[in-house]
mmCIF file of C-alpha atoms in Angstrom:
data_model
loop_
_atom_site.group_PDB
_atom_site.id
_atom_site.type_symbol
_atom_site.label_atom_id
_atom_site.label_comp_id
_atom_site.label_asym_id
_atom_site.label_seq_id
_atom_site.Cartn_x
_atom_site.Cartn_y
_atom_site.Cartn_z
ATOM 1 C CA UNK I 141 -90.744 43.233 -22.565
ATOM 2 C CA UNK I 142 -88.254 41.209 -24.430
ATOM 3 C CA UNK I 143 -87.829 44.112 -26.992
ATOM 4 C CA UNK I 144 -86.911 46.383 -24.140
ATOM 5 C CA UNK I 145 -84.682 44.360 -23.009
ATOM 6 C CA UNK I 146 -82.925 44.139 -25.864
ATOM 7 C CA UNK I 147 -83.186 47.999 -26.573
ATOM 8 C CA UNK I 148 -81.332 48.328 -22.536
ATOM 9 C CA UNK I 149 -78.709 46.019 -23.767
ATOM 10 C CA UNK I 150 -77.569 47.558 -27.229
ATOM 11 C CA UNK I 151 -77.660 51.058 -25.275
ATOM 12 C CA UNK I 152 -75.044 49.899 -22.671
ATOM 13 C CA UNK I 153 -72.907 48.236 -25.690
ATOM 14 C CA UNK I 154 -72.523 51.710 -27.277
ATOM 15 C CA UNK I 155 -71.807 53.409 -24.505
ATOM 16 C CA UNK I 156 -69.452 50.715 -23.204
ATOM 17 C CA UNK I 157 -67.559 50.904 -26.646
ATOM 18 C CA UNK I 158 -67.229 54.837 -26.777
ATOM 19 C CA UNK I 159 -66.222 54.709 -23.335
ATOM 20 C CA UNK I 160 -63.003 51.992 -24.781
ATOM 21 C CA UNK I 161 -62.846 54.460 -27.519
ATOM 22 C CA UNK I 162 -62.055 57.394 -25.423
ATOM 23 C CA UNK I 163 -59.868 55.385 -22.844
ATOM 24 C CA UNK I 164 -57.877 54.014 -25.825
ATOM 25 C CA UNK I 165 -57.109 57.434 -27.278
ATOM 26 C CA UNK I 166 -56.330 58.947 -23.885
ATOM 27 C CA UNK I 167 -54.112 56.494 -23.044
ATOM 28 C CA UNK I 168 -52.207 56.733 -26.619
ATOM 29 C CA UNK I 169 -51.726 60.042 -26.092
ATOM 30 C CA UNK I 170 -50.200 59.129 -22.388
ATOM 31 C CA UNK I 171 -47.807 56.861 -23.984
ATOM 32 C CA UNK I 172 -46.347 59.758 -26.333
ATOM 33 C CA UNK I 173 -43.610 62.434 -25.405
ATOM 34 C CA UNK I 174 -44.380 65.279 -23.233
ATOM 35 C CA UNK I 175 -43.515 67.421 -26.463
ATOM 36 C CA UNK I 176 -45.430 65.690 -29.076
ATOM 37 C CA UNK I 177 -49.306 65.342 -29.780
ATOM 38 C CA UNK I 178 -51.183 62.864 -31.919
ATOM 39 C CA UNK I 179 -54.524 64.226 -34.032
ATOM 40 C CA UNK I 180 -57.707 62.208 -35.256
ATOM 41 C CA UNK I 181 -58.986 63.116 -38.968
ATOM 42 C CA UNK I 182 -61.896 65.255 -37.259
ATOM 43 C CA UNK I 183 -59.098 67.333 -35.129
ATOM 44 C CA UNK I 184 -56.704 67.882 -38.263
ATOM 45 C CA UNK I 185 -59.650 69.187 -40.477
ATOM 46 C CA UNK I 186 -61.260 71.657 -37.891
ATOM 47 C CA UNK I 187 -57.214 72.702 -37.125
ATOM 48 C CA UNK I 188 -56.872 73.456 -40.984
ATOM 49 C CA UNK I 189 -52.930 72.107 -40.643
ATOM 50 C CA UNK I 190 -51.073 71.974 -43.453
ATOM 51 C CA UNK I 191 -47.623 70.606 -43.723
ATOM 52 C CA UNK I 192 -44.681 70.850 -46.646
ATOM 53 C CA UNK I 193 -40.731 70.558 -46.244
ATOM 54 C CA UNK I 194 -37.787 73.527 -45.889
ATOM 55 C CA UNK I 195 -37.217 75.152 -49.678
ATOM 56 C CA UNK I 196 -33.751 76.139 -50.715
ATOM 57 C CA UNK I 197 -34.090 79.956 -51.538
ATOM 58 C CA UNK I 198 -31.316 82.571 -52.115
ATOM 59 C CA UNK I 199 -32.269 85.298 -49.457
ATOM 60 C CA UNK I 200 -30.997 88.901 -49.944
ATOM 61 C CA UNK I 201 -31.283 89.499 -46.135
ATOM 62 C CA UNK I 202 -31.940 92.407 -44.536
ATOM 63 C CA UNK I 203 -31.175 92.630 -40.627
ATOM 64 C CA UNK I 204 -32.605 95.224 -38.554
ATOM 65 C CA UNK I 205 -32.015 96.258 -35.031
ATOM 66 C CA UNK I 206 -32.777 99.189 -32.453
ATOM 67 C CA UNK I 207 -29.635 100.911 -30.688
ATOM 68 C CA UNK I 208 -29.334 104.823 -29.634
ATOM 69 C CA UNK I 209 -27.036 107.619 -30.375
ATOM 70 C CA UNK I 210 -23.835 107.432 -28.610
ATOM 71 C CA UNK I 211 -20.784 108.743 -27.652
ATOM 72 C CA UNK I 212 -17.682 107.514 -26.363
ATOM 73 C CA UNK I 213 -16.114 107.295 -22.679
ATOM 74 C CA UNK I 214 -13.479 109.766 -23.977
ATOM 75 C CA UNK I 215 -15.976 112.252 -25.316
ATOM 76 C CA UNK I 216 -17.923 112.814 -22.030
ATOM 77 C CA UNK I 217 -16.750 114.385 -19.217
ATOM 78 C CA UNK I 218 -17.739 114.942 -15.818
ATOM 79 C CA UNK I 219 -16.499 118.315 -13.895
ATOM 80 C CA UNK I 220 -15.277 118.626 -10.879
ATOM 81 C CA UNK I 221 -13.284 120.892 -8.714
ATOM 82 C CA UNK I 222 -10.487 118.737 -6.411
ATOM 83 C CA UNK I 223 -10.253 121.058 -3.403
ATOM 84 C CA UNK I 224 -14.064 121.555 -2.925
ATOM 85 C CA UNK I 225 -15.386 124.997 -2.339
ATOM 86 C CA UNK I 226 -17.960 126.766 -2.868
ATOM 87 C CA UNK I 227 -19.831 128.052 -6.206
ATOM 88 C CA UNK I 228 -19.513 131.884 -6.523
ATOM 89 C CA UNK I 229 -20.609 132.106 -10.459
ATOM 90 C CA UNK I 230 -21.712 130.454 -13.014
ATOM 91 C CA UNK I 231 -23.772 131.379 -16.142
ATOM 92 C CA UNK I 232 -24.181 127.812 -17.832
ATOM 93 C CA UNK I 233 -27.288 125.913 -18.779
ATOM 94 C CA UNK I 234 -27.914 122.925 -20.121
ATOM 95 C CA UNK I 235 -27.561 122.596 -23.626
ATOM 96 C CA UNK I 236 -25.462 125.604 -23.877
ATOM 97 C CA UNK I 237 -21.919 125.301 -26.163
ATOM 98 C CA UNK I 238 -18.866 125.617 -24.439
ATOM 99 C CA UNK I 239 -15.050 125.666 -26.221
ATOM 100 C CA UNK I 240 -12.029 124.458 -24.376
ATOM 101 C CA UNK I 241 -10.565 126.538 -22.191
ATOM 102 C CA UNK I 242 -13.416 128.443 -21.294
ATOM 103 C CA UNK I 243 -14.717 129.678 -17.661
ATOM 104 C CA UNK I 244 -17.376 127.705 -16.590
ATOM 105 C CA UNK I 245 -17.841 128.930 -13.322
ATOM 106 C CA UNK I 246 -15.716 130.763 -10.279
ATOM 107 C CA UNK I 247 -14.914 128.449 -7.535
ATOM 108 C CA UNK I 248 -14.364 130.528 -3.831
ATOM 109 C CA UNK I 249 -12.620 129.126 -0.742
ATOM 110 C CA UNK I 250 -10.192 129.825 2.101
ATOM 111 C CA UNK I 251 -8.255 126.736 1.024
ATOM 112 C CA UNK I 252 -6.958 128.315 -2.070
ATOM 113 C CA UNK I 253 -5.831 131.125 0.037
ATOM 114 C CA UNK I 254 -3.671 128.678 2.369
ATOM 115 C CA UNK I 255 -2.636 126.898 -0.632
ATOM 116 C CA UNK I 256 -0.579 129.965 -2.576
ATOM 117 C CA UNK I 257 0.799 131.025 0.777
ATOM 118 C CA UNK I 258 2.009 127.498 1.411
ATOM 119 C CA UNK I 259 3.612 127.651 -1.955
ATOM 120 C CA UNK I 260 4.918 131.662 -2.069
ATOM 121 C CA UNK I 261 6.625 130.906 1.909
ATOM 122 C CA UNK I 262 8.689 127.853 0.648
ATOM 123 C CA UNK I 263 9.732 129.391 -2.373
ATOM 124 C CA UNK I 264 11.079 132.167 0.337
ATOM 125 C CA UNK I 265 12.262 130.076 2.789
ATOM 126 C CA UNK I 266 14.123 128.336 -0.532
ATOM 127 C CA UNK I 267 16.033 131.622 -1.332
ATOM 128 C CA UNK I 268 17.548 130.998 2.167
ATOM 129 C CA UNK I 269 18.602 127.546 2.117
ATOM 130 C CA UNK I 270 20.286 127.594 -1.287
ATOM 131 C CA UNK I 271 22.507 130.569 0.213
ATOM 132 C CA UNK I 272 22.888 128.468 3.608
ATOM 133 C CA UNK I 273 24.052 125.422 1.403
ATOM 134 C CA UNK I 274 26.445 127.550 -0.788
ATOM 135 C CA UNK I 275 28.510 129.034 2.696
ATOM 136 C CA UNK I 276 28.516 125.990 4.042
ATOM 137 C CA UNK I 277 29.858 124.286 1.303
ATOM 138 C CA UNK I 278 32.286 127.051 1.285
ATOM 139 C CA UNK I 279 33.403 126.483 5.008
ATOM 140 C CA UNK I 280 33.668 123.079 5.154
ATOM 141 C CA UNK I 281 36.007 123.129 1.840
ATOM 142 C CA UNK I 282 37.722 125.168 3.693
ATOM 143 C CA UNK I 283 37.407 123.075 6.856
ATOM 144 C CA UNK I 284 35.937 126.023 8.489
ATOM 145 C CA UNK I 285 32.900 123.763 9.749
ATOM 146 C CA UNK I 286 31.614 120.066 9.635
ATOM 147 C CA UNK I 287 31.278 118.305 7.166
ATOM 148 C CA UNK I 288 27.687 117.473 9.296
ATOM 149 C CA UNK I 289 26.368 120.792 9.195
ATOM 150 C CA UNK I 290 26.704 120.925 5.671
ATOM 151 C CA UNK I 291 25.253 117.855 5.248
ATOM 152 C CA UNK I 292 22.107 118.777 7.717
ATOM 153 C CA UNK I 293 21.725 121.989 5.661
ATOM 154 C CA UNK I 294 21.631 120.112 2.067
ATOM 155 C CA UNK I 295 19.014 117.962 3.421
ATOM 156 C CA UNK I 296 16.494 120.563 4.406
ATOM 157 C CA UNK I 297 17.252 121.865 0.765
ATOM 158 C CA UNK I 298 16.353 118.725 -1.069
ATOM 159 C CA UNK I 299 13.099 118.670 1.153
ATOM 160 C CA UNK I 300 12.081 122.214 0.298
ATOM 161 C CA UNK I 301 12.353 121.132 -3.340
ATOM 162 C CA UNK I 302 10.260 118.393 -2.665
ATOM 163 C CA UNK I 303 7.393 120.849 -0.538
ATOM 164 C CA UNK I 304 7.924 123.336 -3.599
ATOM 165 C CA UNK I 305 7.317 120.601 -6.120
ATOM 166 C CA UNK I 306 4.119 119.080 -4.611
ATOM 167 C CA UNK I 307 2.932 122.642 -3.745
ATOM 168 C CA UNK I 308 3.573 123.467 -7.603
ATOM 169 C CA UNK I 309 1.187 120.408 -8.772
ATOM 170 C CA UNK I 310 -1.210 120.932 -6.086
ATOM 171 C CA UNK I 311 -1.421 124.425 -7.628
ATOM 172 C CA UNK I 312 -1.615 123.273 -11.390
ATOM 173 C CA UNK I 313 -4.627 121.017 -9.921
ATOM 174 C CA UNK I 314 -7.192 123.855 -9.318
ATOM 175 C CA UNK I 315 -5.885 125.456 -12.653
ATOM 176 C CA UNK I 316 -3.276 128.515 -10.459
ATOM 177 C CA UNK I 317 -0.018 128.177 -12.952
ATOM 178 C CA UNK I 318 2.436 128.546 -10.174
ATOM 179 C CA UNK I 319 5.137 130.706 -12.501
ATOM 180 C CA UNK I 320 2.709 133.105 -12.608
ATOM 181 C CA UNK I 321 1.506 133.247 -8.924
ATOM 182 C CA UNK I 322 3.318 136.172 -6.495
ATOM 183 C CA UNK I 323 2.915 138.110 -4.048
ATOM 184 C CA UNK I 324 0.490 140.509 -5.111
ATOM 185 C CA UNK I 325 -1.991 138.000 -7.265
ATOM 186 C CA UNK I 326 -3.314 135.716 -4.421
ATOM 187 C CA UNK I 327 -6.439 134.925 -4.693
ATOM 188 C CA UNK I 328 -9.425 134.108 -2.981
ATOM 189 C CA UNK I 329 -11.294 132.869 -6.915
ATOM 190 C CA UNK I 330 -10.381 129.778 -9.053
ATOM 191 C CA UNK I 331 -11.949 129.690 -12.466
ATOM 192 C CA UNK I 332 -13.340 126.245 -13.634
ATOM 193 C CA UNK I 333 -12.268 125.484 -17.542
ATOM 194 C CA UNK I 334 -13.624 123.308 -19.648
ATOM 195 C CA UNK I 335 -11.345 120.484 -20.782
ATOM 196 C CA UNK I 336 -13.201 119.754 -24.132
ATOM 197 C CA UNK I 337 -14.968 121.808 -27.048
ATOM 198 C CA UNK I 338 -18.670 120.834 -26.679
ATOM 199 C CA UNK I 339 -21.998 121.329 -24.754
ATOM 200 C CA UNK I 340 -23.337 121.221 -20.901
ATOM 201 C CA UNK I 341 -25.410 118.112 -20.653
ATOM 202 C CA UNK I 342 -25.695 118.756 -16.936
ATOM 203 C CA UNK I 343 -25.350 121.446 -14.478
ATOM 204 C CA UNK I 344 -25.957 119.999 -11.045
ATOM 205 C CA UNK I 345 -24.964 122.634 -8.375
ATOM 206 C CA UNK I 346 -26.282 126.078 -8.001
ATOM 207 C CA UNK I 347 -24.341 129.291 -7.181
ATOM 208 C CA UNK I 348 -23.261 129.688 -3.478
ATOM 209 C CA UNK I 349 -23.485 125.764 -3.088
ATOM 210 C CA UNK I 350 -20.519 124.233 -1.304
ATOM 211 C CA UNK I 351 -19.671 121.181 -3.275
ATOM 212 C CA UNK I 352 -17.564 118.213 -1.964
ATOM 213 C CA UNK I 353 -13.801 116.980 -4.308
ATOM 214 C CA UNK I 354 -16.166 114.211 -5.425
ATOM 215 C CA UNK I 355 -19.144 115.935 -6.509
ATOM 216 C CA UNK I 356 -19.954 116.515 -10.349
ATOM 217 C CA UNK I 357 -20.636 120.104 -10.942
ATOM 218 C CA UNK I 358 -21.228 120.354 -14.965
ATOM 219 C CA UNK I 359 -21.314 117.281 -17.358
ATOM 220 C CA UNK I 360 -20.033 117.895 -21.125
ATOM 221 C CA UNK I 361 -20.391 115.783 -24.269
ATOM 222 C CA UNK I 362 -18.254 116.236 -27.252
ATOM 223 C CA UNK I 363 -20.552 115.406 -29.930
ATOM 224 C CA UNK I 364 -17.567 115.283 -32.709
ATOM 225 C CA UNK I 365 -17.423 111.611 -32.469
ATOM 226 C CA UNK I 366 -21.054 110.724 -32.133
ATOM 227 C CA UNK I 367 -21.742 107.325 -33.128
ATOM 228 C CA UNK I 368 -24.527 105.085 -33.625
ATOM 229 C CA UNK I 369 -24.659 101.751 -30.851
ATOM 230 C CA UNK I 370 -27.160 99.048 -32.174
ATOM 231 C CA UNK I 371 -27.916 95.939 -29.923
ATOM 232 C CA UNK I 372 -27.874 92.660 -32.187
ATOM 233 C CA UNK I 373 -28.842 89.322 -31.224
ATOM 234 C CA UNK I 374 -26.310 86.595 -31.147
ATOM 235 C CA UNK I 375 -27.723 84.492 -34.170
ATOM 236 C CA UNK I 376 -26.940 87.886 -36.488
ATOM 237 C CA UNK I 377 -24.120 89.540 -34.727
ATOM 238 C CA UNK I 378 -21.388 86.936 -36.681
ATOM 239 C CA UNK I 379 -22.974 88.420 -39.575
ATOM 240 C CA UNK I 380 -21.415 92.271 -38.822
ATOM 241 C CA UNK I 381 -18.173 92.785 -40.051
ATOM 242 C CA UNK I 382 -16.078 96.660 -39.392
ATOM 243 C CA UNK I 383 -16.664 98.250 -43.092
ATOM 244 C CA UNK I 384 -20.184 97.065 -43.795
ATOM 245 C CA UNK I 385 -22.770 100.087 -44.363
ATOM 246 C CA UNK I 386 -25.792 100.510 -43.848
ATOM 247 C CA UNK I 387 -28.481 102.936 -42.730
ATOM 248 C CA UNK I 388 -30.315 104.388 -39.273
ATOM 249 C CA UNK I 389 -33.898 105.760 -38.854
ATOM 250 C CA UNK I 390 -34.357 108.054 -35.665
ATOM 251 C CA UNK I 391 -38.002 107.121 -34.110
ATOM 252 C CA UNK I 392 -39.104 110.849 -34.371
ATOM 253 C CA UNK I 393 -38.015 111.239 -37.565
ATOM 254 C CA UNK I 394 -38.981 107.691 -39.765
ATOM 255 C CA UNK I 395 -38.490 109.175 -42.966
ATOM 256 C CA UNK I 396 -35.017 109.890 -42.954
ATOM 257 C CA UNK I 397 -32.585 107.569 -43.156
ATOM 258 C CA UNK I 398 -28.551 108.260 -42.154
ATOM 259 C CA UNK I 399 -25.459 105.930 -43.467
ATOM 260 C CA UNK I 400 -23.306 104.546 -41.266
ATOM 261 C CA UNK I 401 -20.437 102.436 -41.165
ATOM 262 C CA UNK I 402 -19.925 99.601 -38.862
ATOM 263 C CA UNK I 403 -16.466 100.756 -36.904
ATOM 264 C CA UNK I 404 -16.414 97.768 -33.855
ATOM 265 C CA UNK I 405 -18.284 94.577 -33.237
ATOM 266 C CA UNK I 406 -18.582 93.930 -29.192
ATOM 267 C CA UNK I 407 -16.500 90.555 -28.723
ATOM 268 C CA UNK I 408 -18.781 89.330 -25.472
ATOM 269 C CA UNK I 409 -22.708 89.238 -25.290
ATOM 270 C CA UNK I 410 -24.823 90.329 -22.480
ATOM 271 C CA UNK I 411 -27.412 88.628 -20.498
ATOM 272 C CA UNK I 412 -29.604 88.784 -23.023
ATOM 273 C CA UNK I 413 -27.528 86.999 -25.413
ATOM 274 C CA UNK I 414 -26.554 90.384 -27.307
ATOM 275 C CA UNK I 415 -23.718 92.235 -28.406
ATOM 276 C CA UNK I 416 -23.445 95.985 -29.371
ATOM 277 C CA UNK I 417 -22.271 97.147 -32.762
ATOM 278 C CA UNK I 418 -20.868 100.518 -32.889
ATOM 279 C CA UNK I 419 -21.249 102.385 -36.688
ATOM 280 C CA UNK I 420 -19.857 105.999 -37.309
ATOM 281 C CA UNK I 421 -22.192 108.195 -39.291
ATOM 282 C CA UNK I 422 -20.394 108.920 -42.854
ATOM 283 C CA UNK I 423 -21.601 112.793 -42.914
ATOM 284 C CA UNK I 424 -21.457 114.441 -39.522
ATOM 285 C CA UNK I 425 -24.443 115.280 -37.683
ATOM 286 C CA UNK I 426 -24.344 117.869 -35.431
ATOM 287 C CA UNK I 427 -28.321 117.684 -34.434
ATOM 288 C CA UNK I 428 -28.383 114.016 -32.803
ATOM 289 C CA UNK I 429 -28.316 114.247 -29.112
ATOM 290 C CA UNK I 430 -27.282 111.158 -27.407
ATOM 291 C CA UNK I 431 -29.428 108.802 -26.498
ATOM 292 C CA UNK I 432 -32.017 109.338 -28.536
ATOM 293 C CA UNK I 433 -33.902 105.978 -30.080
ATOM 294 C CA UNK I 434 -32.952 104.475 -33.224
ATOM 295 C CA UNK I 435 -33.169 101.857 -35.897
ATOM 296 C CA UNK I 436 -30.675 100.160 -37.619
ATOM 297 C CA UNK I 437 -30.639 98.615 -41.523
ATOM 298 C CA UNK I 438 -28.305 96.119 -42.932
ATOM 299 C CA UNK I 439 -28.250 94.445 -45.816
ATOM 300 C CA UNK I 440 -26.183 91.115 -46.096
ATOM 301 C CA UNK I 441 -24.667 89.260 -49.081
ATOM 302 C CA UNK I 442 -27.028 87.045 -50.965
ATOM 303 C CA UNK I 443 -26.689 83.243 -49.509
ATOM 304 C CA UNK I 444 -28.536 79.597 -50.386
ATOM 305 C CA UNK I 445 -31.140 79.159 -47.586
ATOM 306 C CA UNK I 446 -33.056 76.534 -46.232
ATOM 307 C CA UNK I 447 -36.290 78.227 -45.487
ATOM 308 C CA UNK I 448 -39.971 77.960 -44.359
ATOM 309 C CA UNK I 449 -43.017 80.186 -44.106
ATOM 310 C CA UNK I 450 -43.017 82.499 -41.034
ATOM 311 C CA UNK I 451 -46.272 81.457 -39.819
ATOM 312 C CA UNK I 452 -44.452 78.283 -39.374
ATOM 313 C CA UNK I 453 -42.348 79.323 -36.671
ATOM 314 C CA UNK I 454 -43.860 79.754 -33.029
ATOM 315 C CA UNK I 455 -42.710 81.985 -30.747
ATOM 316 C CA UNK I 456 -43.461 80.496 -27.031
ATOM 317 C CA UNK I 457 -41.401 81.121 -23.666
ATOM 318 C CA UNK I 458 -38.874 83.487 -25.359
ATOM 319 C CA UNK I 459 -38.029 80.534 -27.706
ATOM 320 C CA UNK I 460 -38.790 79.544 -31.367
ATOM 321 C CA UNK I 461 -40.401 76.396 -31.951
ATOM 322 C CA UNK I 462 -41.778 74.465 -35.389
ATOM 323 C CA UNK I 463 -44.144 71.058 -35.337
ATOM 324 C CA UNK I 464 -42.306 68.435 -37.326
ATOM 325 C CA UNK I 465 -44.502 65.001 -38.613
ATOM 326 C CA UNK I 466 -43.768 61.948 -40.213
ATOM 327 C CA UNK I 467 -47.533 60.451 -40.749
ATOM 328 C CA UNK I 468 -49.844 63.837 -40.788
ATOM 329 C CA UNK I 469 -51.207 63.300 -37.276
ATOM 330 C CA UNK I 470 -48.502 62.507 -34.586
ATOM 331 C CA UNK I 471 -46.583 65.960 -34.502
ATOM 332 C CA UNK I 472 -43.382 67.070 -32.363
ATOM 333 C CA UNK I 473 -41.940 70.572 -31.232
ATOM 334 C CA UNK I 474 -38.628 71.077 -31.969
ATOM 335 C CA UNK I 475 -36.419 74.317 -30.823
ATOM 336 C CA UNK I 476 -35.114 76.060 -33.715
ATOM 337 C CA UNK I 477 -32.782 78.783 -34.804
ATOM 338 C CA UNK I 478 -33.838 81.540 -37.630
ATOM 339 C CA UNK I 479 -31.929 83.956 -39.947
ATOM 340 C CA UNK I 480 -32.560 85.984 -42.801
ATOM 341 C CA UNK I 481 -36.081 86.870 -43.670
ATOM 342 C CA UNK I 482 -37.624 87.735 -46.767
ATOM 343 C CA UNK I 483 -40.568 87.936 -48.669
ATOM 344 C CA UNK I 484 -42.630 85.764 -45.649
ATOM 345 C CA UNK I 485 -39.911 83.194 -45.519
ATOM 346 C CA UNK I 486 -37.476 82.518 -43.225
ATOM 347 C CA UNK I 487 -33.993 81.175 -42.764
ATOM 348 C CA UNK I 488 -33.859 77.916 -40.498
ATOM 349 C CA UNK I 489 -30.594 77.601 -39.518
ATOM 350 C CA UNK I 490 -28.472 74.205 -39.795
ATOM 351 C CA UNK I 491 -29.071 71.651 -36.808
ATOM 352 C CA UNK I 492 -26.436 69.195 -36.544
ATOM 353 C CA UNK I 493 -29.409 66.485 -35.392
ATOM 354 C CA UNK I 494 -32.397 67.203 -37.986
ATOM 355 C CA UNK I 495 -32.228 67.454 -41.769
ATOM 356 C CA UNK I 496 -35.054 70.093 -42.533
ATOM 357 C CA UNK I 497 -35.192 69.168 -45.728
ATOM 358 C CA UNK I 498 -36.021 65.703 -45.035
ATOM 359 C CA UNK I 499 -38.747 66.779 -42.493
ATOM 360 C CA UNK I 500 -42.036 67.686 -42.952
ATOM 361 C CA UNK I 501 -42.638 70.676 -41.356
ATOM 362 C CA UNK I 502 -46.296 72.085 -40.125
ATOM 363 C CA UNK I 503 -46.494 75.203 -42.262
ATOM 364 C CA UNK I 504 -50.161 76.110 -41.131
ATOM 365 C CA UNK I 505 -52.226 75.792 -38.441
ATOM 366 C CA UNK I 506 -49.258 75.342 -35.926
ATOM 367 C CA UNK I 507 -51.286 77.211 -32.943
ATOM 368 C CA UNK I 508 -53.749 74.944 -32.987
ATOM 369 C CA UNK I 509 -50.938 71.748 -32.198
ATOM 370 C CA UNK I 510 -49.455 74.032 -29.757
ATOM 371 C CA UNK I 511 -53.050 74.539 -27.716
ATOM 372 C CA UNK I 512 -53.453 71.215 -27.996
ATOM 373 C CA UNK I 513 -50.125 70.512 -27.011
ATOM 374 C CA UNK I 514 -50.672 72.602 -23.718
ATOM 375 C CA UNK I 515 -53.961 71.015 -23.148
ATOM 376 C CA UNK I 516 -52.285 67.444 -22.846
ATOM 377 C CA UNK I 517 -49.579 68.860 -20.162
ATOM 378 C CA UNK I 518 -52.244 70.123 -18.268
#
């Protein structure tokens, strides 16, 4: 009975002292900051973690970003016709090449009609006048008449030439050269031109359609000045300079790369912290369409980094993260900023509140801290 007894009591000692065991660790790891973990030996050798400090290594960098084919504001243009009307013709489609100048479509409506008989009656009613204001300048020189009627009569001139004048541009507007119209010419038909040499990106009305002042009928592009507009993150952006070259990949067509020039840098980033950098293509290519997908390649100057394995580097909540130690078990996430990659290494950039190089840095097994990591907060 008395070796039972004894049995009983060593059973509850053990049990007491794991129990102090576990309470002791739990409440360490209470004590410790919500973004750093502790480890026990067992923990660190299952977790395989390795650790090692930032290397100084000259990086030839190579950045690379996606963008699309692009053109600018000045080479697109949107058609429309500013009295309305309706569509009696057209013969475009989209993709088809148009030249300056040329018809893309008859425009019909009553209001051109009213419009060159608004214009042909004042230029009659202008004949008049100007021989009204010549005899009465005549009579009242001669004090044949008031000065008043004279007067009267030189005013409704000077607004006639003001009706003729805004009749003229109104005219010019739907494309009717007013020197040209008379009496015999009027016209029920406008023609549409096209203002640039190009090709129809859009048609978006249909013959016998009536289409509002606002409405788009055709859309053009001008694919002369094609460009290539690549979205780079802020930490490479200061990196892009106008005159650096360096090369595009389409997405349907991998294997070929295209030189380009960087032209413009975007001064202002968008809500994703980006900027755009615009490159011209050195030889002209007539076969890229805008918008189409692409890949940009740039190569930067070589430069003394401070850098650390990839694998290193986590990538949680849209941020980048390392675990930094001082004894090998008590480890801390720190935000960091990366550069140039190469070769499996990459660039930490400088951080005016940690020396990397005087850090020790979890190079392996980083995952593992992180789960535990989340594990704690939860």
């Amino acid at each position: 009975m008395k070796k039972i007894l004894i049995y009983i009591s060593a059973a509850i000692l053990i049990v007491s002292c794991n129990n102090s065991a576990d309470e002791t660790v739990d409440a360490t790891q209470q004590k410790l900051p919500g973004n750093t973990v502790t480890f026990d030996s067992a923990q660190l050798k299952n977790a395989g973690i390795q650790t090692d400090t930032a290397s100084l290594q000259i990086l030839h960098a190579t950045i690379k970003a996606n963008g699309t084919v692009d053109v600018p504001p000045q080479s697109m243009v949107s058609v429309s016709f500013p009295l309305g009307g309706y569509l009696k013709s057209t013969s475009l489609l989209p993709g088809a090449e148009v030249r300056k100048g040329q018809v893309l479509g008859i425009m019909e409506d009553q209001a051109y009609v009213q419009l060159q008989q608004d214009y042909l009656t004042a230029k009659a009613k202008m004949e008049y006048l100007k021989a009204d204001v010549e005899r009465q300048k005549e009579l009242t020189d001669a004090e044949a008449a008031s000065k008043k009627n004279y007067q009267l009569v030189l005013s409704d001139f000077k607004t006639q030439q003001i009706l003729i004048r805004a009749l003229e541009e109104k005219l010019k507007i739907i494309g009717i050269e007013p020197g040209s119209l008379n009496v015999n010419n009027i016209s029920r038909d406008v023609a549409i031109h096209a203002p640039i040499n190009g090709f129809v990106s859009k048609v978006n009305v249909n013959i016998g359609k009536y289409v509002n002042p606002a409405d788009v009928l055709f859309e053009l592009i001008n694919p002369s000045d094609i460009h290539a507009a690549i979205t780079v993150f802020e930490k490479d952006i200061a990196a892009f300079k106008a005159g650096m070259q360096g090369t595009v990949t389409l997405a349907d067509e991998p294997g070929k790369a295209y030189k380009v020039e960087v032209i413009l840098v975007t001064r202002n980033l968008d809500e994703n912290r980006a900027g755009m950098v615009h490159c011209h293509f050195l030889t002209p290519q007539h076969n890229l369409l805008p918008g189409m997908f692409l890949t940009g390649s740039f190569e930067l100057d070589n430069k003394a980094a401070q850098t650390i394995p990839e694998e290193a580097v986590l990538r949680y909540e849209g941020k980048e993260f390392v675990f930094l130690t001082k004894d090998g078990s008590t480890f801390t996430m720190k935000e960091v900023k990366t550069g140039a990659k190469e070769n499996g290494f990459v660039e930490l950039l400088p951080d005016d509140s940690t020396s990397w190089i005087d850090n020790r840095i979890v190079v392996k097994g980083a995952y593992s801290i992180l789960g535990m990591l989340k594990n704690k907060l939860e």
